[in-house]
Amino acid sequence: MSETTTNTATGATAARSRGAVALTVARVLLALFFAFSAFARLIAHESAIESFDRMGWSHGAMYLIGALEMAGAVALLVPLLSGVAATAFVGLLAGASSSRCSTR
């Protein structure tokens, strides 16, 4: 009986470990995505300037959004802050989607 309990516990631990690895990989990939996006805004890349001009937003808004994205990307890598950062990114992406739909 103890062998069955041990095998079940080991299987659950392995599944939990795979889930933790998958979550960490997803957090790192999202952090890289947002960091690259923020970097383009912070260095005022031509494509970022064009998109903000097309929306009628100022360059100050571009820098602010870039700084917030960079802070969120760093926060995704800190386990204590990753939940808050993910929630903030949901709001950011919802706002980006609604502003994108309203400019078309």
mmCIF file of N, CA, C and O in Angstrom:
data_model
loop_
_atom_site.group_PDB
_atom_site.id
_atom_site.type_symbol
_atom_site.label_atom_id
_atom_site.label_comp_id
_atom_site.label_asym_id
_atom_site.label_seq_id
_atom_site.Cartn_x
_atom_site.Cartn_y
_atom_site.Cartn_z
ATOM 1 N N MET A 1 0.815 -1.182 0.000
ATOM 2 C CA MET A 1 0.000 0.000 0.000
ATOM 3 C C MET A 1 0.861 1.249 0.000
ATOM 4 O O MET A 1 0.531 2.226 -0.622
ATOM 5 N N SER A 2 1.962 1.206 0.722
ATOM 6 C CA SER A 2 2.816 2.387 0.780
ATOM 7 C C SER A 2 3.474 2.659 -0.564
ATOM 8 O O SER A 2 3.782 3.796 -0.881
ATOM 9 N N GLU A 3 3.709 1.609 -1.375
ATOM 10 C CA GLU A 3 4.281 1.820 -2.707
ATOM 11 C C GLU A 3 3.318 2.604 -3.588
ATOM 12 O O GLU A 3 3.724 3.492 -4.321
ATOM 13 N N THR A 4 2.039 2.287 -3.494
ATOM 14 C CA THR A 4 1.037 2.994 -4.285
ATOM 15 C C THR A 4 0.969 4.452 -3.873
ATOM 16 O O THR A 4 0.901 5.351 -4.706
ATOM 17 N N THR A 5 0.995 4.708 -2.593
ATOM 18 C CA THR A 5 0.969 6.076 -2.092
ATOM 19 C C THR A 5 2.212 6.835 -2.541
ATOM 20 O O THR A 5 2.129 7.984 -2.963
ATOM 21 N N THR A 6 3.358 6.184 -2.485
ATOM 22 C CA THR A 6 4.603 6.819 -2.902
ATOM 23 C C THR A 6 4.582 7.115 -4.389
ATOM 24 O O THR A 6 4.969 8.206 -4.820
ATOM 25 N N ASN A 7 4.109 6.177 -5.218
ATOM 26 C CA ASN A 7 4.033 6.397 -6.660
ATOM 27 C C ASN A 7 3.070 7.526 -7.001
ATOM 28 O O ASN A 7 3.331 8.334 -7.879
ATOM 29 N N THR A 8 1.944 7.586 -6.304
ATOM 30 C CA THR A 8 0.971 8.657 -6.541
ATOM 31 C C THR A 8 1.562 10.006 -6.152
ATOM 32 O O THR A 8 1.417 10.990 -6.869
ATOM 33 N N ALA A 9 2.236 10.043 -5.022
ATOM 34 C CA ALA A 9 2.851 11.291 -4.567
ATOM 35 C C ALA A 9 3.954 11.733 -5.524
ATOM 36 O O ALA A 9 4.081 12.916 -5.838
ATOM 37 N N THR A 10 4.737 10.788 -6.020
ATOM 38 C CA THR A 10 5.805 11.119 -6.960
ATOM 39 C C THR A 10 5.224 11.623 -8.271
ATOM 40 O O THR A 10 5.723 12.583 -8.850
ATOM 41 N N GLY A 11 4.152 11.001 -8.745
ATOM 42 C CA GLY A 11 3.489 11.442 -9.975
ATOM 43 C C GLY A 11 2.913 12.843 -9.829
ATOM 44 O O GLY A 11 3.007 13.664 -10.737
ATOM 45 N N ALA A 12 2.317 13.130 -8.681
ATOM 46 C CA ALA A 12 1.754 14.460 -8.436
ATOM 47 C C ALA A 12 2.857 15.502 -8.368
ATOM 48 O O ALA A 12 2.708 16.610 -8.886
ATOM 49 N N THR A 13 3.972 15.141 -7.749
ATOM 50 C CA THR A 13 5.099 16.068 -7.667
ATOM 51 C C THR A 13 5.680 16.344 -9.044
ATOM 52 O O THR A 13 6.001 17.487 -9.373
ATOM 53 N N ALA A 14 5.780 15.314 -9.874
ATOM 54 C CA ALA A 14 6.307 15.494 -11.234
ATOM 55 C C ALA A 14 5.376 16.369 -12.061
ATOM 56 O O ALA A 14 5.831 17.238 -12.809
ATOM 57 N N ALA A 15 4.070 16.156 -11.922
ATOM 58 C CA ALA A 15 3.101 16.981 -12.661
ATOM 59 C C ALA A 15 3.173 18.427 -12.190
ATOM 60 O O ALA A 15 3.113 19.360 -13.000
ATOM 61 N N ARG A 16 3.303 18.626 -10.892
ATOM 62 C CA ARG A 16 3.414 19.979 -10.352
ATOM 63 C C ARG A 16 4.695 20.643 -10.837
ATOM 64 O O ARG A 16 4.716 21.826 -11.155
ATOM 65 N N SER A 17 5.767 19.863 -10.904
ATOM 66 C CA SER A 17 7.048 20.384 -11.360
ATOM 67 C C SER A 17 6.971 20.796 -12.833
ATOM 68 O O SER A 17 7.481 21.842 -13.222
ATOM 69 N N ARG A 18 6.312 19.960 -13.670
ATOM 70 C CA ARG A 18 6.148 20.317 -15.088
ATOM 71 C C ARG A 18 5.314 21.584 -15.236
ATOM 72 O O ARG A 18 5.588 22.425 -16.073
ATOM 73 N N GLY A 19 4.285 21.710 -14.415
ATOM 74 C CA GLY A 19 3.442 22.907 -14.452
ATOM 75 C C GLY A 19 4.221 24.150 -14.054
ATOM 76 O O GLY A 19 4.063 25.213 -14.655
ATOM 77 N N ALA A 20 5.071 24.017 -13.048
ATOM 78 C CA ALA A 20 5.880 25.157 -12.607
ATOM 79 C C ALA A 20 6.875 25.567 -13.681
ATOM 80 O O ALA A 20 7.091 26.758 -13.916
ATOM 81 N N VAL A 21 7.453 24.584 -14.356
ATOM 82 C CA VAL A 21 8.403 24.891 -15.436
ATOM 83 C C VAL A 21 7.668 25.589 -16.586
ATOM 84 O O VAL A 21 8.145 26.581 -17.135
ATOM 85 N N ALA A 22 6.495 25.080 -16.953
ATOM 86 C CA ALA A 22 5.720 25.686 -18.037
ATOM 87 C C ALA A 22 5.331 27.125 -17.688
ATOM 88 O O ALA A 22 5.399 28.019 -18.542
ATOM 89 N N LEU A 23 4.926 27.357 -16.458
ATOM 90 C CA LEU A 23 4.560 28.702 -16.024
ATOM 91 C C LEU A 23 5.762 29.640 -16.062
ATOM 92 O O LEU A 23 5.652 30.785 -16.507
ATOM 93 N N THR A 24 6.905 29.166 -15.637
ATOM 94 C CA THR A 24 8.116 29.989 -15.663
ATOM 95 C C THR A 24 8.513 30.325 -17.089
ATOM 96 O O THR A 24 8.859 31.475 -17.388
ATOM 97 N N VAL A 25 8.438 29.355 -17.985
ATOM 98 C CA VAL A 25 8.761 29.610 -19.393
ATOM 99 C C VAL A 25 7.798 30.641 -19.971
ATOM 100 O O VAL A 25 8.215 31.572 -20.666
ATOM 101 N N ALA A 26 6.511 30.504 -19.678
ATOM 102 C CA ALA A 26 5.516 31.465 -20.181
ATOM 103 C C ALA A 26 5.790 32.864 -19.634
ATOM 104 O O ALA A 26 5.696 33.851 -20.376
ATOM 105 N N ARG A 27 6.126 32.965 -18.343
ATOM 106 C CA ARG A 27 6.418 34.278 -17.753
ATOM 107 C C ARG A 27 7.627 34.922 -18.414
ATOM 108 O O ARG A 27 7.625 36.121 -18.710
ATOM 109 N N VAL A 28 8.669 34.144 -18.665
ATOM 110 C CA VAL A 28 9.884 34.690 -19.275
ATOM 111 C C VAL A 28 9.605 35.132 -20.717
ATOM 112 O O VAL A 28 10.035 36.209 -21.140
ATOM 113 N N LEU A 29 8.870 34.320 -21.469
ATOM 114 C CA LEU A 29 8.550 34.693 -22.850
ATOM 115 C C LEU A 29 7.696 35.955 -22.910
ATOM 116 O O LEU A 29 7.934 36.839 -23.745
ATOM 117 N N LEU A 30 6.697 36.054 -22.038
ATOM 118 C CA LEU A 30 5.880 37.270 -22.001
ATOM 119 C C LEU A 30 6.707 38.481 -21.580
ATOM 120 O O LEU A 30 6.533 39.578 -22.122
ATOM 121 N N ALA A 31 7.589 38.291 -20.630
ATOM 122 C CA ALA A 31 8.450 39.396 -20.199
ATOM 123 C C ALA A 31 9.336 39.867 -21.345
ATOM 124 O O ALA A 31 9.505 41.076 -21.549
ATOM 125 N N LEU A 32 9.884 38.936 -22.115
ATOM 126 C CA LEU A 32 10.704 39.320 -23.268
ATOM 127 C C LEU A 32 9.877 40.062 -24.312
ATOM 128 O O LEU A 32 10.318 41.073 -24.867
ATOM 129 N N PHE A 33 8.680 39.575 -24.588
ATOM 130 C CA PHE A 33 7.800 40.228 -25.557
ATOM 131 C C PHE A 33 7.516 41.673 -25.148
ATOM 132 O O PHE A 33 7.656 42.593 -25.948
ATOM 133 N N PHE A 34 7.113 41.861 -23.893
ATOM 134 C CA PHE A 34 6.784 43.209 -23.434
ATOM 135 C C PHE A 34 8.030 44.087 -23.320
ATOM 136 O O PHE A 34 7.960 45.293 -23.539
ATOM 137 N N ALA A 35 9.165 43.506 -22.984
ATOM 138 C CA ALA A 35 10.401 44.293 -22.898
ATOM 139 C C ALA A 35 10.810 44.808 -24.274
ATOM 140 O O ALA A 35 11.202 45.976 -24.420
ATOM 141 N N PHE A 36 10.705 43.960 -25.311
ATOM 142 C CA PHE A 36 11.029 44.418 -26.667
ATOM 143 C C PHE A 36 10.061 45.492 -27.132
ATOM 144 O O PHE A 36 10.453 46.478 -27.764
ATOM 145 N N SER A 37 8.791 45.309 -26.817
ATOM 146 C CA SER A 37 7.787 46.313 -27.185
ATOM 147 C C SER A 37 8.060 47.634 -26.471
ATOM 148 O O SER A 37 7.977 48.710 -27.079
ATOM 149 N N ALA A 38 8.384 47.554 -25.192
ATOM 150 C CA ALA A 38 8.676 48.762 -24.416
ATOM 151 C C ALA A 38 9.937 49.445 -24.924
ATOM 152 O O ALA A 38 10.002 50.675 -25.004
ATOM 153 N N PHE A 39 10.935 48.649 -25.281
ATOM 154 C CA PHE A 39 12.194 49.212 -25.765
ATOM 155 C C PHE A 39 11.973 50.044 -27.028
ATOM 156 O O PHE A 39 12.542 51.126 -27.171
ATOM 157 N N ALA A 40 11.127 49.554 -27.925
ATOM 158 C CA ALA A 40 10.834 50.299 -29.155
ATOM 159 C C ALA A 40 10.194 51.642 -28.839
ATOM 160 O O ALA A 40 10.486 52.649 -29.493
ATOM 161 N N ARG A 41 9.353 51.678 -27.832
ATOM 162 C CA ARG A 41 8.713 52.944 -27.451
ATOM 163 C C ARG A 41 9.702 53.867 -26.735
ATOM 164 O O ARG A 41 9.681 55.073 -26.944
ATOM 165 N N LEU A 42 10.532 53.294 -25.894
ATOM 166 C CA LEU A 42 11.455 54.118 -25.111
ATOM 167 C C LEU A 42 12.570 54.735 -25.951
ATOM 168 O O LEU A 42 13.073 55.809 -25.619
ATOM 169 N N ILE A 43 12.957 54.069 -27.040
ATOM 170 C CA ILE A 43 13.979 54.661 -27.911
ATOM 171 C C ILE A 43 13.342 55.450 -29.053
ATOM 172 O O ILE A 43 14.047 55.945 -29.927
ATOM 173 N N ALA A 44 12.009 55.553 -29.023
ATOM 174 C CA ALA A 44 11.245 56.293 -30.036
ATOM 175 C C ALA A 44 11.537 55.759 -31.443
ATOM 176 O O ALA A 44 11.882 56.501 -32.359
ATOM 177 N N HIS A 45 11.374 54.459 -31.581
ATOM 178 C CA HIS A 45 11.542 53.835 -32.891
ATOM 179 C C HIS A 45 10.504 54.410 -33.850
ATOM 180 O O HIS A 45 9.399 54.776 -33.454
ATOM 181 N N GLU A 46 10.876 54.495 -35.107
ATOM 182 C CA GLU A 46 10.012 55.108 -36.119
ATOM 183 C C GLU A 46 8.623 54.480 -36.158
ATOM 184 O O GLU A 46 7.617 55.187 -36.285
ATOM 185 N N SER A 47 8.542 53.170 -36.042
ATOM 186 C CA SER A 47 7.235 52.506 -36.097
ATOM 187 C C SER A 47 6.366 52.884 -34.896
ATOM 188 O O SER A 47 5.147 53.035 -35.036
ATOM 189 N N ALA A 48 6.982 53.038 -33.732
ATOM 190 C CA ALA A 48 6.220 53.436 -32.544
ATOM 191 C C ALA A 48 5.724 54.870 -32.689
ATOM 192 O O ALA A 48 4.569 55.170 -32.356
ATOM 193 N N ILE A 49 6.568 55.741 -33.194
ATOM 194 C CA ILE A 49 6.161 57.136 -33.393
ATOM 195 C C ILE A 49 5.011 57.219 -34.383
ATOM 196 O O ILE A 49 4.018 57.933 -34.165
ATOM 197 N N GLU A 50 5.110 56.473 -35.487
ATOM 198 C CA GLU A 50 4.055 56.487 -36.494
ATOM 199 C C GLU A 50 2.727 56.002 -35.925
ATOM 200 O O GLU A 50 1.679 56.592 -36.199
ATOM 201 N N SER A 51 2.759 54.928 -35.140
ATOM 202 C CA SER A 51 1.502 54.405 -34.606
ATOM 203 C C SER A 51 0.876 55.365 -33.603
ATOM 204 O O SER A 51 -0.347 55.542 -33.592
ATOM 205 N N PHE A 52 1.679 56.032 -32.790
ATOM 206 C CA PHE A 52 1.121 56.980 -31.834
ATOM 207 C C PHE A 52 0.631 58.243 -32.543
ATOM 208 O O PHE A 52 -0.376 58.827 -32.146
ATOM 209 N N ASP A 53 1.329 58.666 -33.583
ATOM 210 C CA ASP A 53 0.849 59.811 -34.364
ATOM 211 C C ASP A 53 -0.470 59.483 -35.050
ATOM 212 O O ASP A 53 -1.376 60.308 -35.107
ATOM 213 N N ARG A 54 -0.579 58.277 -35.572
ATOM 214 C CA ARG A 54 -1.800 57.858 -36.253
ATOM 215 C C ARG A 54 -2.987 57.829 -35.291
ATOM 216 O O ARG A 54 -4.110 58.148 -35.666
ATOM 217 N N MET A 55 -2.729 57.477 -34.034
ATOM 218 C CA MET A 55 -3.799 57.466 -33.026
ATOM 219 C C MET A 55 -4.078 58.858 -32.475
ATOM 220 O O MET A 55 -5.071 59.061 -31.785
ATOM 221 N N GLY A 56 -3.177 59.801 -32.745
ATOM 222 C CA GLY A 56 -3.353 61.146 -32.219
ATOM 223 C C GLY A 56 -2.868 61.303 -30.789
ATOM 224 O O GLY A 56 -3.280 62.223 -30.095
ATOM 225 N N TRP A 57 -1.990 60.425 -30.358
ATOM 226 C CA TRP A 57 -1.471 60.478 -28.995
ATOM 227 C C TRP A 57 -0.116 61.170 -29.009
ATOM 228 O O TRP A 57 0.615 61.145 -29.986
ATOM 229 N N SER A 58 0.229 61.764 -27.880
ATOM 230 C CA SER A 58 1.490 62.496 -27.786
ATOM 231 C C SER A 58 2.671 61.547 -27.607
ATOM 232 O O SER A 58 2.505 60.376 -27.287
ATOM 233 N N HIS A 59 3.846 62.104 -27.792
ATOM 234 C CA HIS A 59 5.060 61.314 -27.582
ATOM 235 C C HIS A 59 5.257 61.020 -26.097
ATOM 236 O O HIS A 59 5.853 60.010 -25.735
ATOM 237 N N GLY A 60 4.760 61.893 -25.245
ATOM 238 C CA GLY A 60 4.828 61.648 -23.806
ATOM 239 C C GLY A 60 4.052 60.395 -23.417
ATOM 240 O O GLY A 60 4.491 59.621 -22.563
ATOM 241 N N ALA A 61 2.909 60.177 -24.047
ATOM 242 C CA ALA A 61 2.122 58.969 -23.782
ATOM 243 C C ALA A 61 2.879 57.738 -24.236
ATOM 244 O O ALA A 61 2.833 56.684 -23.590
ATOM 245 N N MET A 62 3.596 57.867 -25.351
ATOM 246 C CA MET A 62 4.385 56.746 -25.849
ATOM 247 C C MET A 62 5.464 56.357 -24.833
ATOM 248 O O MET A 62 5.658 55.182 -24.532
ATOM 249 N N TYR A 63 6.153 57.358 -24.297
ATOM 250 C CA TYR A 63 7.193 57.072 -23.303
ATOM 251 C C TYR A 63 6.593 56.504 -22.016
ATOM 252 O O TYR A 63 7.174 55.607 -21.400
ATOM 253 N N LEU A 64 5.442 57.022 -21.607
ATOM 254 C CA LEU A 64 4.789 56.525 -20.395
ATOM 255 C C LEU A 64 4.383 55.066 -20.563
ATOM 256 O O LEU A 64 4.652 54.231 -19.690
ATOM 257 N N ILE A 65 3.759 54.746 -21.680
ATOM 258 C CA ILE A 65 3.342 53.369 -21.924
ATOM 259 C C ILE A 65 4.568 52.458 -22.031
ATOM 260 O O ILE A 65 4.569 51.335 -21.509
ATOM 261 N N GLY A 66 5.619 52.936 -22.666
ATOM 262 C CA GLY A 66 6.850 52.148 -22.755
ATOM 263 C C GLY A 66 7.448 51.886 -21.386
ATOM 264 O O GLY A 66 7.898 50.766 -21.091
ATOM 265 N N ALA A 67 7.449 52.900 -20.529
ATOM 266 C CA ALA A 67 7.994 52.721 -19.174
ATOM 267 C C ALA A 67 7.143 51.750 -18.364
ATOM 268 O O ALA A 67 7.680 50.909 -17.629
ATOM 269 N N LEU A 68 5.820 51.853 -18.496
ATOM 270 C CA LEU A 68 4.941 50.932 -17.777
ATOM 271 C C LEU A 68 5.099 49.504 -18.282
ATOM 272 O O LEU A 68 5.091 48.556 -17.488
ATOM 273 N N GLU A 69 5.262 49.344 -19.592
ATOM 274 C CA GLU A 69 5.487 48.002 -20.133
ATOM 275 C C GLU A 69 6.817 47.423 -19.638
ATOM 276 O O GLU A 69 6.896 46.235 -19.312
ATOM 277 N N MET A 70 7.843 48.250 -19.591
ATOM 278 C CA MET A 70 9.144 47.761 -19.115
ATOM 279 C C MET A 70 9.071 47.381 -17.636
ATOM 280 O O MET A 70 9.609 46.346 -17.227
ATOM 281 N N ALA A 71 8.396 48.200 -16.838
ATOM 282 C CA ALA A 71 8.243 47.874 -15.418
ATOM 283 C C ALA A 71 7.454 46.582 -15.249
ATOM 284 O O ALA A 71 7.792 45.742 -14.404
ATOM 285 N N GLY A 72 6.426 46.399 -16.066
ATOM 286 C CA GLY A 72 5.644 45.169 -16.001
ATOM 287 C C GLY A 72 6.441 43.952 -16.432
ATOM 288 O O GLY A 72 6.288 42.871 -15.871
ATOM 289 N N ALA A 73 7.296 44.133 -17.446
ATOM 290 C CA ALA A 73 8.130 43.022 -17.904
ATOM 291 C C ALA A 73 9.086 42.577 -16.801
ATOM 292 O O ALA A 73 9.269 41.379 -16.572
ATOM 293 N N VAL A 74 9.663 43.530 -16.109
ATOM 294 C CA VAL A 74 10.554 43.194 -14.993
ATOM 295 C C VAL A 74 9.759 42.551 -13.861
ATOM 296 O O VAL A 74 10.190 41.556 -13.266
ATOM 297 N N ALA A 75 8.554 43.075 -13.604
ATOM 298 C CA ALA A 75 7.730 42.527 -12.523
ATOM 299 C C ALA A 75 7.277 41.099 -12.826
ATOM 300 O O ALA A 75 7.091 40.305 -11.904
ATOM 301 N N LEU A 76 7.101 40.760 -14.097
ATOM 302 C CA LEU A 76 6.742 39.379 -14.440
ATOM 303 C C LEU A 76 7.826 38.388 -14.029
ATOM 304 O O LEU A 76 7.538 37.230 -13.764
ATOM 305 N N LEU A 77 9.050 38.850 -13.975
ATOM 306 C CA LEU A 77 10.159 37.971 -13.621
ATOM 307 C C LEU A 77 10.339 37.818 -12.118
ATOM 308 O O LEU A 77 11.076 36.945 -11.671
ATOM 309 N N VAL A 78 9.681 38.656 -11.331
ATOM 310 C CA VAL A 78 9.744 38.578 -9.868
ATOM 311 C C VAL A 78 8.510 37.803 -9.401
ATOM 312 O O VAL A 78 7.385 38.284 -9.574
ATOM 313 N N PRO A 79 8.694 36.617 -8.840
ATOM 314 C CA PRO A 79 7.530 35.784 -8.494
ATOM 315 C C PRO A 79 6.499 36.486 -7.606
ATOM 316 O O PRO A 79 5.299 36.291 -7.783
ATOM 317 N N LEU A 80 6.945 37.300 -6.685
ATOM 318 C CA LEU A 80 6.015 37.984 -5.787
ATOM 319 C C LEU A 80 5.145 38.995 -6.538
ATOM 320 O O LEU A 80 3.989 39.223 -6.183
ATOM 321 N N LEU A 81 5.668 39.592 -7.600
ATOM 322 C CA LEU A 81 4.947 40.623 -8.343
ATOM 323 C C LEU A 81 4.302 40.124 -9.628
ATOM 324 O O LEU A 81 3.588 40.881 -10.290
ATOM 325 N N SER A 82 4.537 38.882 -9.999
ATOM 326 C CA SER A 82 4.084 38.405 -11.308
ATOM 327 C C SER A 82 2.566 38.398 -11.450
ATOM 328 O O SER A 82 2.045 38.689 -12.522
ATOM 329 N N GLY A 83 1.844 38.097 -10.400
ATOM 330 C CA GLY A 83 0.378 38.109 -10.467
ATOM 331 C C GLY A 83 -0.168 39.503 -10.696
ATOM 332 O O GLY A 83 -1.075 39.711 -11.509
ATOM 333 N N VAL A 84 0.384 40.474 -9.995
ATOM 334 C CA VAL A 84 -0.040 41.865 -10.162
ATOM 335 C C VAL A 84 0.315 42.360 -11.566
ATOM 336 O O VAL A 84 -0.484 43.030 -12.222
ATOM 337 N N ALA A 85 1.500 42.012 -12.025
ATOM 338 C CA ALA A 85 1.931 42.421 -13.370
ATOM 339 C C ALA A 85 1.036 41.809 -14.437
ATOM 340 O O ALA A 85 0.647 42.488 -15.400
ATOM 341 N N ALA A 86 0.688 40.543 -14.285
ATOM 342 C CA ALA A 86 -0.183 39.891 -15.261
ATOM 343 C C ALA A 86 -1.555 40.549 -15.291
ATOM 344 O O ALA A 86 -2.125 40.783 -16.364
ATOM 345 N N THR A 87 -2.089 40.896 -14.131
ATOM 346 C CA THR A 87 -3.379 41.580 -14.063
ATOM 347 C C THR A 87 -3.297 42.957 -14.713
ATOM 348 O O THR A 87 -4.201 43.367 -15.443
ATOM 349 N N ALA A 88 -2.211 43.676 -14.474
ATOM 350 C CA ALA A 88 -2.035 44.994 -15.083
ATOM 351 C C ALA A 88 -1.917 44.877 -16.605
ATOM 352 O O ALA A 88 -2.445 45.719 -17.341
ATOM 353 N N PHE A 89 -1.249 43.826 -17.081
ATOM 354 C CA PHE A 89 -1.123 43.638 -18.525
ATOM 355 C C PHE A 89 -2.459 43.302 -19.172
ATOM 356 O O PHE A 89 -2.697 43.649 -20.327
ATOM 357 N N VAL A 90 -3.352 42.630 -18.457
ATOM 358 C CA VAL A 90 -4.696 42.378 -18.987
ATOM 359 C C VAL A 90 -5.389 43.715 -19.239
ATOM 360 O O VAL A 90 -5.993 43.934 -20.296
ATOM 361 N N GLY A 91 -5.277 44.638 -18.290
ATOM 362 C CA GLY A 91 -5.854 45.974 -18.473
ATOM 363 C C GLY A 91 -5.188 46.728 -19.606
ATOM 364 O O GLY A 91 -5.868 47.392 -20.412
ATOM 365 N N LEU A 92 -3.877 46.638 -19.704
ATOM 366 C CA LEU A 92 -3.141 47.320 -20.767
ATOM 367 C C LEU A 92 -3.570 46.800 -22.135
ATOM 368 O O LEU A 92 -3.829 47.587 -23.054
ATOM 369 N N LEU A 93 -3.661 45.485 -22.276
ATOM 370 C CA LEU A 93 -4.037 44.909 -23.560
ATOM 371 C C LEU A 93 -5.501 45.185 -23.898
ATOM 372 O O LEU A 93 -5.844 45.362 -25.068
ATOM 373 N N ALA A 94 -6.364 45.240 -22.904
ATOM 374 C CA ALA A 94 -7.764 45.600 -23.156
ATOM 375 C C ALA A 94 -7.850 47.045 -23.649
ATOM 376 O O ALA A 94 -8.589 47.341 -24.601
ATOM 377 N N GLY A 95 -7.098 47.931 -23.015
ATOM 378 C CA GLY A 95 -7.072 49.325 -23.463
ATOM 379 C C GLY A 95 -6.474 49.468 -24.849
ATOM 380 O O GLY A 95 -6.960 50.234 -25.684
ATOM 381 N N ALA A 96 -5.412 48.714 -25.136
ATOM 382 C CA ALA A 96 -4.804 48.760 -26.453
ATOM 383 C C ALA A 96 -5.767 48.241 -27.521
ATOM 384 O O ALA A 96 -5.860 48.815 -28.612
ATOM 385 N N SER A 97 -6.491 47.204 -27.198
ATOM 386 C CA SER A 97 -7.452 46.653 -28.159
ATOM 387 C C SER A 97 -8.590 47.638 -28.430
ATOM 388 O O SER A 97 -8.994 47.823 -29.578
ATOM 389 N N SER A 98 -9.083 48.265 -27.374
ATOM 390 C CA SER A 98 -10.192 49.203 -27.577
ATOM 391 C C SER A 98 -9.732 50.453 -28.330
ATOM 392 O O SER A 98 -10.458 50.972 -29.176
ATOM 393 N N SER A 99 -8.519 50.940 -28.061
ATOM 394 C CA SER A 99 -8.045 52.116 -28.790
ATOM 395 C C SER A 99 -7.725 51.754 -30.232
ATOM 396 O O SER A 99 -7.919 52.561 -31.134
ATOM 397 N N ARG A 100 -7.273 50.542 -30.458
ATOM 398 C CA ARG A 100 -6.985 50.084 -31.826
ATOM 399 C C ARG A 100 -8.281 49.975 -32.640
ATOM 400 O O ARG A 100 -8.330 50.366 -33.801
ATOM 401 N N CYS A 101 -9.327 49.475 -31.999
ATOM 402 C CA CYS A 101 -10.612 49.338 -32.694
ATOM 403 C C CYS A 101 -11.244 50.704 -32.959
ATOM 404 O O CYS A 101 -11.904 50.888 -33.983
ATOM 405 N N SER A 102 -11.022 51.655 -32.076
ATOM 406 C CA SER A 102 -11.646 52.975 -32.257
ATOM 407 C C SER A 102 -10.920 53.821 -33.302
ATOM 408 O O SER A 102 -11.496 54.765 -33.828
ATOM 409 N N THR A 103 -9.660 53.490 -33.628
ATOM 410 C CA THR A 103 -8.944 54.271 -34.629
ATOM 411 C C THR A 103 -9.167 53.759 -36.040
ATOM 412 O O THR A 103 -8.736 54.372 -36.995
ATOM 413 N N ARG A 104 -9.814 52.652 -36.176
ATOM 414 C CA ARG A 104 -10.064 52.082 -37.518
ATOM 415 C C ARG A 104 -11.340 52.535 -38.083
ATOM 416 O O ARG A 104 -12.233 53.013 -37.793
#
